[in-house]
Structure formats: structure tokens, C-alpha cells
CSV table of C-alpha atoms in Angstrom, one decimal:
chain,number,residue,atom,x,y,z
A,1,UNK,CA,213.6,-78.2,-56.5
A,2,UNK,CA,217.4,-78.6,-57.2
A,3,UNK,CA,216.7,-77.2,-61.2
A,4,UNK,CA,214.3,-73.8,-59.8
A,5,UNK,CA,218.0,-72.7,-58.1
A,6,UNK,CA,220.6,-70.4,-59.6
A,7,UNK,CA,223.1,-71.6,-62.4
A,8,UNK,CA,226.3,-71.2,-60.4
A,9,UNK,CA,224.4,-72.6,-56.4
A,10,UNK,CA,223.5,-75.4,-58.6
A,11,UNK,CA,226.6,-76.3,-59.8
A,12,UNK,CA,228.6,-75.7,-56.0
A,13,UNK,CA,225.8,-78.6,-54.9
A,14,UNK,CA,226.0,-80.8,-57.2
A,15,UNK,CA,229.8,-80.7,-57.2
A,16,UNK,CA,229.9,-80.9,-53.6
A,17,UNK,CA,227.8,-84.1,-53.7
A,18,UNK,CA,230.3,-85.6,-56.5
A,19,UNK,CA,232.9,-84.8,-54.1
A,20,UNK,CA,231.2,-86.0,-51.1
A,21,UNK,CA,230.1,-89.3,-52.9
A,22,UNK,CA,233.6,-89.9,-54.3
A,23,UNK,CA,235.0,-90.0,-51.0
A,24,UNK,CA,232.8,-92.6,-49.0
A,25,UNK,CA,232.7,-94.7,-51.8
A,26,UNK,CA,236.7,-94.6,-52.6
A,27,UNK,CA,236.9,-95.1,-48.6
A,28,UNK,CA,234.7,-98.0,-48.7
A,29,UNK,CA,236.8,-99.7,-51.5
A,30,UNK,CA,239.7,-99.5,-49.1
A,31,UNK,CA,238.7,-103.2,-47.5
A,32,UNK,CA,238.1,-105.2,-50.1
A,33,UNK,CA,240.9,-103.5,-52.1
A,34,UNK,CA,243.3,-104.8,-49.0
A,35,UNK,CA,242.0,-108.1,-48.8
A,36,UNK,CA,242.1,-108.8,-53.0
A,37,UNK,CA,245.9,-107.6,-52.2
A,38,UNK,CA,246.7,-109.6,-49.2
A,39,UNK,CA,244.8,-112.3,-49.8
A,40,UNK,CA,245.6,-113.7,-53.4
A,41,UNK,CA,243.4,-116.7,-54.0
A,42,UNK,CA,240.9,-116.5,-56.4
A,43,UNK,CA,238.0,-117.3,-54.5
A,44,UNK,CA,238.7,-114.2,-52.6
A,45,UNK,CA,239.3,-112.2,-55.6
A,46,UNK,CA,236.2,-112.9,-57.4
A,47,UNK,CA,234.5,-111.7,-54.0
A,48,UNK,CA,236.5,-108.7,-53.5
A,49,UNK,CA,236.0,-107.5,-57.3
A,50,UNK,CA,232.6,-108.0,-57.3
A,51,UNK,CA,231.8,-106.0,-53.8
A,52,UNK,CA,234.6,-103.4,-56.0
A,53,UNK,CA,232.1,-103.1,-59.2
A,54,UNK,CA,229.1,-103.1,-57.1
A,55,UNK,CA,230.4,-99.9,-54.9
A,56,UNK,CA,231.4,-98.5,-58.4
A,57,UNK,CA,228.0,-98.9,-60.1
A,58,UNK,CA,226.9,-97.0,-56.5
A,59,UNK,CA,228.8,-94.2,-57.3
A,60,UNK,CA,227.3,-93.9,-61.0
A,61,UNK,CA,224.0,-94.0,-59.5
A,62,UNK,CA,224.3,-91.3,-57.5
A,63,UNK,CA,225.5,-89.2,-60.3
A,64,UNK,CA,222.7,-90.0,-62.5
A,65,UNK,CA,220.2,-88.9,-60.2
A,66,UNK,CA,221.8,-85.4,-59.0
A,67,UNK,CA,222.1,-85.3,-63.1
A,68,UNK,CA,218.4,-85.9,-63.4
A,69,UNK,CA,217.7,-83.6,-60.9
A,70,UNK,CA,219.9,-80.6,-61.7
A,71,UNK,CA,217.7,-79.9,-64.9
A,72,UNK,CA,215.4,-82.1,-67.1
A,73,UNK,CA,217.3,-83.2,-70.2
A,74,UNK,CA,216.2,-84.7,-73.7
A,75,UNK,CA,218.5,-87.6,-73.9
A,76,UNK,CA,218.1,-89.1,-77.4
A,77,UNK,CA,219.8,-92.3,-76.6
A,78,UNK,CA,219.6,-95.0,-78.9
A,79,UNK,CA,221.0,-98.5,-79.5
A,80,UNK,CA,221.2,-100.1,-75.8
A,81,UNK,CA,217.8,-102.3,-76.4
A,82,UNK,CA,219.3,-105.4,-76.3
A,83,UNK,CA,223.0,-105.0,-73.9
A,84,UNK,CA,223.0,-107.0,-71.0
A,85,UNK,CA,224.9,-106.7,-68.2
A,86,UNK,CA,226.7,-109.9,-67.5
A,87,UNK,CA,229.0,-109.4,-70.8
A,88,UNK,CA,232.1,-108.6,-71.9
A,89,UNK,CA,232.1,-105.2,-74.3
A,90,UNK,CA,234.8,-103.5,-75.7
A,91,UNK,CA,233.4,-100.0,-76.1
A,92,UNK,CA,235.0,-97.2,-78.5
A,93,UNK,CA,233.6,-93.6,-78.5
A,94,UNK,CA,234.2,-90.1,-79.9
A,95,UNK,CA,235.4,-87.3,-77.4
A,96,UNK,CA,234.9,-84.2,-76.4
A,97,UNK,CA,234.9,-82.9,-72.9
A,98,UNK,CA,235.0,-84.7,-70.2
A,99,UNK,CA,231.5,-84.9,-69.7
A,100,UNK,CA,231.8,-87.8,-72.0
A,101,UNK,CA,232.9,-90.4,-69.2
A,102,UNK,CA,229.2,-89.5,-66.9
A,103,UNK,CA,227.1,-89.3,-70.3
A,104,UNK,CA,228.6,-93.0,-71.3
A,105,UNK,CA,228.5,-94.2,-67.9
A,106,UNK,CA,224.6,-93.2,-67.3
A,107,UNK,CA,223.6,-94.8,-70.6
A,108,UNK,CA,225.5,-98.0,-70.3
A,109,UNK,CA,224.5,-98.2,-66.6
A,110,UNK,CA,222.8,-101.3,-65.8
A,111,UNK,CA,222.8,-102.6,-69.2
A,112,UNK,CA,226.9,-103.4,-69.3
A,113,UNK,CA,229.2,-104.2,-66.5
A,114,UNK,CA,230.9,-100.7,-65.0
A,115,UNK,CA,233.5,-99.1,-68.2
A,116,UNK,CA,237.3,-99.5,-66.8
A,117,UNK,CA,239.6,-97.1,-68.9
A,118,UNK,CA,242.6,-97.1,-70.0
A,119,UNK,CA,245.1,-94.6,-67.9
A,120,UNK,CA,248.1,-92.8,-67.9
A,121,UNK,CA,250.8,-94.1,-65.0
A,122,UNK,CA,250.6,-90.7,-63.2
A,123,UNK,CA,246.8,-90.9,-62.6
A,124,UNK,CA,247.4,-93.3,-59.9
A,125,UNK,CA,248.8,-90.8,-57.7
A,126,UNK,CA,245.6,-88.6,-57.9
A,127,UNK,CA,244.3,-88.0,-54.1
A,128,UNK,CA,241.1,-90.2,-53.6
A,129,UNK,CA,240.2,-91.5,-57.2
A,130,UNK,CA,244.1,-93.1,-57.9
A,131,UNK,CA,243.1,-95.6,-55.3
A,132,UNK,CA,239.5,-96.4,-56.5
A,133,UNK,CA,241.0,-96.8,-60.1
A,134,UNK,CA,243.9,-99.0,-58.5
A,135,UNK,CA,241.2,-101.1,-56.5
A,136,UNK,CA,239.3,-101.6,-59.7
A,137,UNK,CA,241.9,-102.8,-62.1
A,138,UNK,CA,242.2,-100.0,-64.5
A,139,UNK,CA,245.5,-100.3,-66.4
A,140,UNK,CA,247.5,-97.8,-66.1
A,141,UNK,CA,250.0,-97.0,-69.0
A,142,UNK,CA,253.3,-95.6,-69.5
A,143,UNK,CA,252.0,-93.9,-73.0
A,144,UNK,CA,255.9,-93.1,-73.9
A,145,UNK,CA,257.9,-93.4,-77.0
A,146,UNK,CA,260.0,-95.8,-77.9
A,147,UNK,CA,259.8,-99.5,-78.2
A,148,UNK,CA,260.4,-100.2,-74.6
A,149,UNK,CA,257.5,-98.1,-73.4
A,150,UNK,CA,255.2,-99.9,-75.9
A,151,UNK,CA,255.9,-103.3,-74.6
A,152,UNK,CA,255.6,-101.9,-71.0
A,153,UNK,CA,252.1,-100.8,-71.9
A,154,UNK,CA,251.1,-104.3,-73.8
A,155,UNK,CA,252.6,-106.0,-70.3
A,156,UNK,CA,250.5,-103.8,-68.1
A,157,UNK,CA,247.4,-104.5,-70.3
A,158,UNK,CA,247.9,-108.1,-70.6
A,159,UNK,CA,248.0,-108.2,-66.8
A,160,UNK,CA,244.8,-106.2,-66.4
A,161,UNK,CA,242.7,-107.9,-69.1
A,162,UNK,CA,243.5,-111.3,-67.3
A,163,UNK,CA,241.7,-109.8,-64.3
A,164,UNK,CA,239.1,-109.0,-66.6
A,165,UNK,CA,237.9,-112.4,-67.3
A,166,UNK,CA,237.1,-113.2,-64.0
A,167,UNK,CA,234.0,-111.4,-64.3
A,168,UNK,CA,231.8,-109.3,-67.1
A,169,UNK,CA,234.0,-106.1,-67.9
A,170,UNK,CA,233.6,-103.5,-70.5
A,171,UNK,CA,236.9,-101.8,-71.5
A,172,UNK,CA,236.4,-98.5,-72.8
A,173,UNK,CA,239.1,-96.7,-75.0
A,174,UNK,CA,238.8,-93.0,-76.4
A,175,UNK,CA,241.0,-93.9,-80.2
A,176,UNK,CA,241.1,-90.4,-80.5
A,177,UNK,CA,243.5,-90.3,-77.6
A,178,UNK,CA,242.4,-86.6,-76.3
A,179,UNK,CA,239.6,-84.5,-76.4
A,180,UNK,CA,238.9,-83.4,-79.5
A,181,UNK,CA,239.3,-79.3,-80.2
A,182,UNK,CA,239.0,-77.5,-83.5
A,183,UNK,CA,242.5,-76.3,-82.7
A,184,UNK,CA,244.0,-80.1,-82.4
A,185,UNK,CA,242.2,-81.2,-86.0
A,186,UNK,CA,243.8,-77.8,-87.2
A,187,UNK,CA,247.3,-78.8,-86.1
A,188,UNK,CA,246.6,-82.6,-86.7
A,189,UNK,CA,245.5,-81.6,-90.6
A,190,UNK,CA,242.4,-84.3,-89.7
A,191,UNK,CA,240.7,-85.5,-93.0
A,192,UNK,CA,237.6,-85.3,-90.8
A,193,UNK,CA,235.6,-82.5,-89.7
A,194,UNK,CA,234.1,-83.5,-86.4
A,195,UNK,CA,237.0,-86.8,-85.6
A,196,UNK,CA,240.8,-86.3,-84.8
A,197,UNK,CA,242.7,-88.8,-86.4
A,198,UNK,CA,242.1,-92.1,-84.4
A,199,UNK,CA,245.0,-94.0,-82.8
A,200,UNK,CA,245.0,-97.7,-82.7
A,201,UNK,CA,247.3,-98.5,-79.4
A,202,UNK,CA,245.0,-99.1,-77.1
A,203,UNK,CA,242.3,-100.9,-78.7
A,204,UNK,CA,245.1,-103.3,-80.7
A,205,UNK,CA,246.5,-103.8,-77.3
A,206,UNK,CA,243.1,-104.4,-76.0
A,207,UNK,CA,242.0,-106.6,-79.0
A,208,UNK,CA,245.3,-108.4,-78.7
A,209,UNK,CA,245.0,-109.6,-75.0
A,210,UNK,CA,241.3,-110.1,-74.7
A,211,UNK,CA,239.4,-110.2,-77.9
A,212,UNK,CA,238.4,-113.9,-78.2
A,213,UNK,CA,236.8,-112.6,-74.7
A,214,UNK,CA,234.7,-109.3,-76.0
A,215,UNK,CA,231.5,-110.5,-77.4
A,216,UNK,CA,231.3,-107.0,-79.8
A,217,UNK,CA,232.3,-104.1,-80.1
A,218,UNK,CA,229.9,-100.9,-78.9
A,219,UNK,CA,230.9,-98.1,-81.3
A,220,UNK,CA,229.4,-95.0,-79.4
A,221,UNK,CA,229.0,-91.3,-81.1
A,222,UNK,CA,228.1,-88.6,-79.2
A,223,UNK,CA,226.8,-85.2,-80.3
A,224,UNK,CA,226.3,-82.7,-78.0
A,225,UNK,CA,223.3,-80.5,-80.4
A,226,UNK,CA,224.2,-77.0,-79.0
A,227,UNK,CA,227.7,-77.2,-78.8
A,228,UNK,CA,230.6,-79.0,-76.6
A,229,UNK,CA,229.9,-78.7,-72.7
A,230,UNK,CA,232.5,-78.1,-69.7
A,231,UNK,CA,231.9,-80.0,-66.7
A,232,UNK,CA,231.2,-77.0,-64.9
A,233,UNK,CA,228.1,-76.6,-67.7
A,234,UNK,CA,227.3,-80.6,-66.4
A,235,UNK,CA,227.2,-79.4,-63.1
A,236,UNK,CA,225.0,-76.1,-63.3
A,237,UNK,CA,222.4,-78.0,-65.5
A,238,UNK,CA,223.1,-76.0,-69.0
A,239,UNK,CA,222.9,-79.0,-70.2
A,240,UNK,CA,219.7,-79.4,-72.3
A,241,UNK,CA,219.9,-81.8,-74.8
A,242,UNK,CA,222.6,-85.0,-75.4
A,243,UNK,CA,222.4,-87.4,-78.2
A,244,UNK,CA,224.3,-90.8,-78.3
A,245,UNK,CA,224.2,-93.3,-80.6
A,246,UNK,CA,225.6,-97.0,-79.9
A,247,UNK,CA,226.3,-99.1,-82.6
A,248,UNK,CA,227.2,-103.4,-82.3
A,249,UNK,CA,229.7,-104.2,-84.2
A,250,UNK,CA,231.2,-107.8,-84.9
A,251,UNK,CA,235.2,-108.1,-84.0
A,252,UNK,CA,236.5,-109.7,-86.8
A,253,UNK,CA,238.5,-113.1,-86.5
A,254,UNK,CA,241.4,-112.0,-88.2
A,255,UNK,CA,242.0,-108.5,-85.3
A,256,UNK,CA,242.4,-111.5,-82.8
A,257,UNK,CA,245.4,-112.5,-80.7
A,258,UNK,CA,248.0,-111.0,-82.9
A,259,UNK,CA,251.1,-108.8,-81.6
A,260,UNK,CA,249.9,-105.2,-82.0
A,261,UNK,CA,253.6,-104.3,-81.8
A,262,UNK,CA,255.7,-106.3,-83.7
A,263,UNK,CA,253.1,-107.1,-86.3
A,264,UNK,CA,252.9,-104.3,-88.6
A,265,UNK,CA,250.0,-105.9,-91.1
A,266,UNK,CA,248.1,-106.4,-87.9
A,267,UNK,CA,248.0,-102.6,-87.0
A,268,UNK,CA,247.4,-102.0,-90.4
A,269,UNK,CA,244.3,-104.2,-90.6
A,270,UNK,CA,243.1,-102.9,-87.1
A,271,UNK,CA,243.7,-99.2,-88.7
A,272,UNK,CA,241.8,-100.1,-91.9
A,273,UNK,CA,238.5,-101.2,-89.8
A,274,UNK,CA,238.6,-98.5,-87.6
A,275,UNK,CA,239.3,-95.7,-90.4
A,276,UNK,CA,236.1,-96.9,-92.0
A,277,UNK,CA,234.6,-96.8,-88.4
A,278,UNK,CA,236.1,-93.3,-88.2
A,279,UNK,CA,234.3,-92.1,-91.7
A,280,UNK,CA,230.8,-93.4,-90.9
A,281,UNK,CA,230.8,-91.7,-87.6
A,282,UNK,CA,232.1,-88.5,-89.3
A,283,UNK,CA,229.2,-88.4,-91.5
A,284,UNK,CA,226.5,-89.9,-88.3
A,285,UNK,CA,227.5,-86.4,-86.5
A,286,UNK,CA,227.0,-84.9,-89.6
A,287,UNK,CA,223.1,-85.7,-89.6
A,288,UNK,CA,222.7,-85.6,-86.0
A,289,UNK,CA,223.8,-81.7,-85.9
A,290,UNK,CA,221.7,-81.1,-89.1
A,291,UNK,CA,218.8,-82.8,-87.5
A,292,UNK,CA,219.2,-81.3,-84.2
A,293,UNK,CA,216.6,-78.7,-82.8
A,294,UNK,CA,218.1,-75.2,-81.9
A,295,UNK,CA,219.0,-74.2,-78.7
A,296,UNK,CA,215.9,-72.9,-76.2
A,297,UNK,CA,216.8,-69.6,-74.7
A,298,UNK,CA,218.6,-70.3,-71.1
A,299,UNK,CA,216.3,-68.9,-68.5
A,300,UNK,CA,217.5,-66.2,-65.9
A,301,UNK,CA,219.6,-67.6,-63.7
């Protein structure tokens, strides 16, 4: 019923509901949240972070199914088969819009424990979601210049990742750093056509602090065949067709435990491995547009 109304009523419903289910469930983290802070002993933790994840993968339910229902999709998803959900990912994907985050969050949903992000400090004042994000652990980073702000954000994220063993986390980490525009390769000069250059500070900060922990790495690419969506477009259902592809990759032994600051032939082994990452994926969205049906004409509204 929800797809056979207007573009634009569409997307006021659907965004309504995101708002609507945002609020209870930030609300409803307020509890446990209190009682993780006030009550420090692990025991308690552990309980507390778990009912946290569980209200969390709630919330990414919900938006799957008003995403189902606002217009039938082909998702070409592929490389999830054999994920499980009690273990510990570090997950690195291209990006575009941020229709990213709900595309990555309904394909991993169920199969890998709820994707925590990496943050700027400021976020944490946003009405609402700061306090979900707080409640769940997301680290949130300085992202200044300047050695003092880099050791601020390695502190921050050593802290958070320590949480993170308590239970199955996957840390997820755009190396891009933005969304990707033709306008930012333009003033980036970026050898590749579809990429931005990829920056290596949170994933070498992440690899650092927890990467004896992660049992791979999920190298996601995401192609959007008919060109790059707004989240207005995700909420009036223009969106007909997404394609992802995950790929496992084995961390190697020598990107583990080392000072992603003050170790400059550790960044530049963790910039060589992601480079070559960088290349393939180049070329992957490459085929993927190449092999990609065109667009059907958009019905009437």
C-alpha cells in the first residue's frame, strides 16, 4: 500500500516513522544507559550493553521494513553467506551519501553484531541520537591537527575498543573520511575514478587497539547502478536498484598492535594494504556500473 502513494507523501511517512522510531528507542536506552554509568561493575555492564545492542538492532529493523515497504527494490547483495553474528568484524566501505549507513546496516543485520562508527566530538551534542550514540559506545573523536589531537583520538579509541571486547562488535570506518563527490576527487587530484584518496587514521587506530580481536576484515563496495541517492530519494522510494559487494579479508599479523602515530613504517604498511584495497575496488565499481541494467522509467508520482 505504502509504494501505490505519491513520491513526496511517501517520503513525509516514512520520515515521520524514522523520527518517531528514533525517539522511543533513544528514550528507552535512557535506563540502561544510567545504570552502565552509575553502576560500574562488569556484570552490570555486560547486561546493560547487551539490552543497548538489542534496542539498536530494534531500531534497524524497523527501518528495513518501512524500506521494504516504501518500494520493491533489487538488492544484489552478495558475500554475507557465511557472517555470523556473535563476532568481532572490522568493516571498511566506500561512500557516498548517507544512505550508505541504512544500506550497510540492513545487509549486515542479523548476520554481524550492530556497526558502531567512528564520530566526530560534536555529534554528541546532537538532540536525541548524541545520547543513543553515547549509550552505545561510539567513540567520538577530536579529528584535529596536530600531534596532540592525534593522541587524544588514539586515547578515546583505546577506551572504546576496550568496551568492545566485552561482547561481539563490528567497528565500521568510512577510509575515505567524507562522502565522495566528483568535485572532492577534482580538488583531491584522486588517481581513482570512483574512490577519494583513502585515509588510514581511523582504521590504524582501530587496528592498533583491537586487531588481535577482529576476526577479518569486511571490505564492502557499494554501487548505486543509476546514480548516487539523497536520503530524501531513500525515503520517497526512488530507490530501485542497490548493489553491495562484501569481501573477507585476512588482517595481516604484521598491521597488529603497533603505534599508528609514532610509527611511521606501520602507517606505511597499513597504507600500502589498503591502497591495493583501494585499486581493486576502483576497478569492482568499474564492472558493476558496466554490468548494471539501465534505469526503468520512474512512474507518475
Amino acid at each position: 500500500m505504502l509504494a501505490r502513494l505519491p513520491a513526496a507523501l511517501r517520503g513525509v511517512l516514512t520520515g515521520l516513522t524514522l523520527g518517531l522510531d528514533t525517539i522511543v528507542v533513544s528514550l528507552l536506552m535512557v535506563p540502561p544507559a544510567l545504570l552502565k554509568l552509575l553502576v560500574p561493575a562488569d556484570v552490570v555492564r555486560h547486561g546493560c550493553d547487551r539490552a543497548l545492542n538489542a534496542l539498536a538492532s530494534g531500531w534497524v529493523a524497523v527501518n528495513n521494513a518501512w524500506i521494504a515497504a516504501v518500494r520493491p527494490a533489487h538488492w544484489d547483495v552478495q558475500g554475507v553467506e557465511s557472517l555470523h553474528p556473535r563476532g568481532w568484524y572490522l568493516v571498511s566501505s566506500n561512500h557516498q551519501s548517507w544512505v550508505d549507513i541504512l544500506v550497510l546496516q540492513r545487509i549486515f543485520h542479523g548476520r554481524i553484531p550492530f556497526l558502531k562508527f567512528f564520530l566526530k566530538r560534536e555529534l554528541i551534542w546532537v538532540p536525541v541520537i548524541g545520547l543513543a550514540w553515547w549509550a552505545l559506545d561510539f567513540p567520538f573523536l577530536q579529528r584535529g591537527r596536530g600531534q596532540g589531537a592525534r593522541q587524544n583520538d588514539l586515547k578515546t579509541t583505546r577506551e572504546a575498543c576496550e568496551k568492545f571486547k566485552r561482547i561481539p562488535t563490528s567497528v565500521i570506518n568510512f577510509v575515505e573520511g567524507t562522502r565522495c563527490t566528483p568535485a572532492k576527487r577534482a580538488r583531491q587530484k584522486s588517481p581513482y575514478r570512483h574512490l577519494l584518496q583513502p585515509r588510514i587514521g581511523g582504521l590504524g587506530i582501530a587496528l592498533a587497539t583491537m586487531g588481535e580481536q577482529f576476526e577479518a576484515l569486511l571490505d564492502v563496495t557499494i554501487v548505486y547502478p543509476h546514480g548516487t541517492p539523497r536520503f530524501w530519494d531513500l525515503l520517497c522510494g526512488r530507490i530501485d536498484a542497490v548493489t553491495v559487494r562484501v569481501q573477507r579479508r585476512e588482517i595481516p599479523s604484521e598491521l597488529l598492535g603497533s603505534d599508528p602515530i609514532g610509527d611511521k613504517f606501520y602507517r606505511k604498511r597499513i597504507s600500502a594494504w589498503i591502497e591495493q584495497q583501494w585499486s581493486e575496488k576502483d576497478q569492482l565499481i568499474d564492472q558493476l556500473l558496466g554490468a548494471a541494467p539501465s534505469a526503468p522509467s520512474s512512474p507518475s508520482p
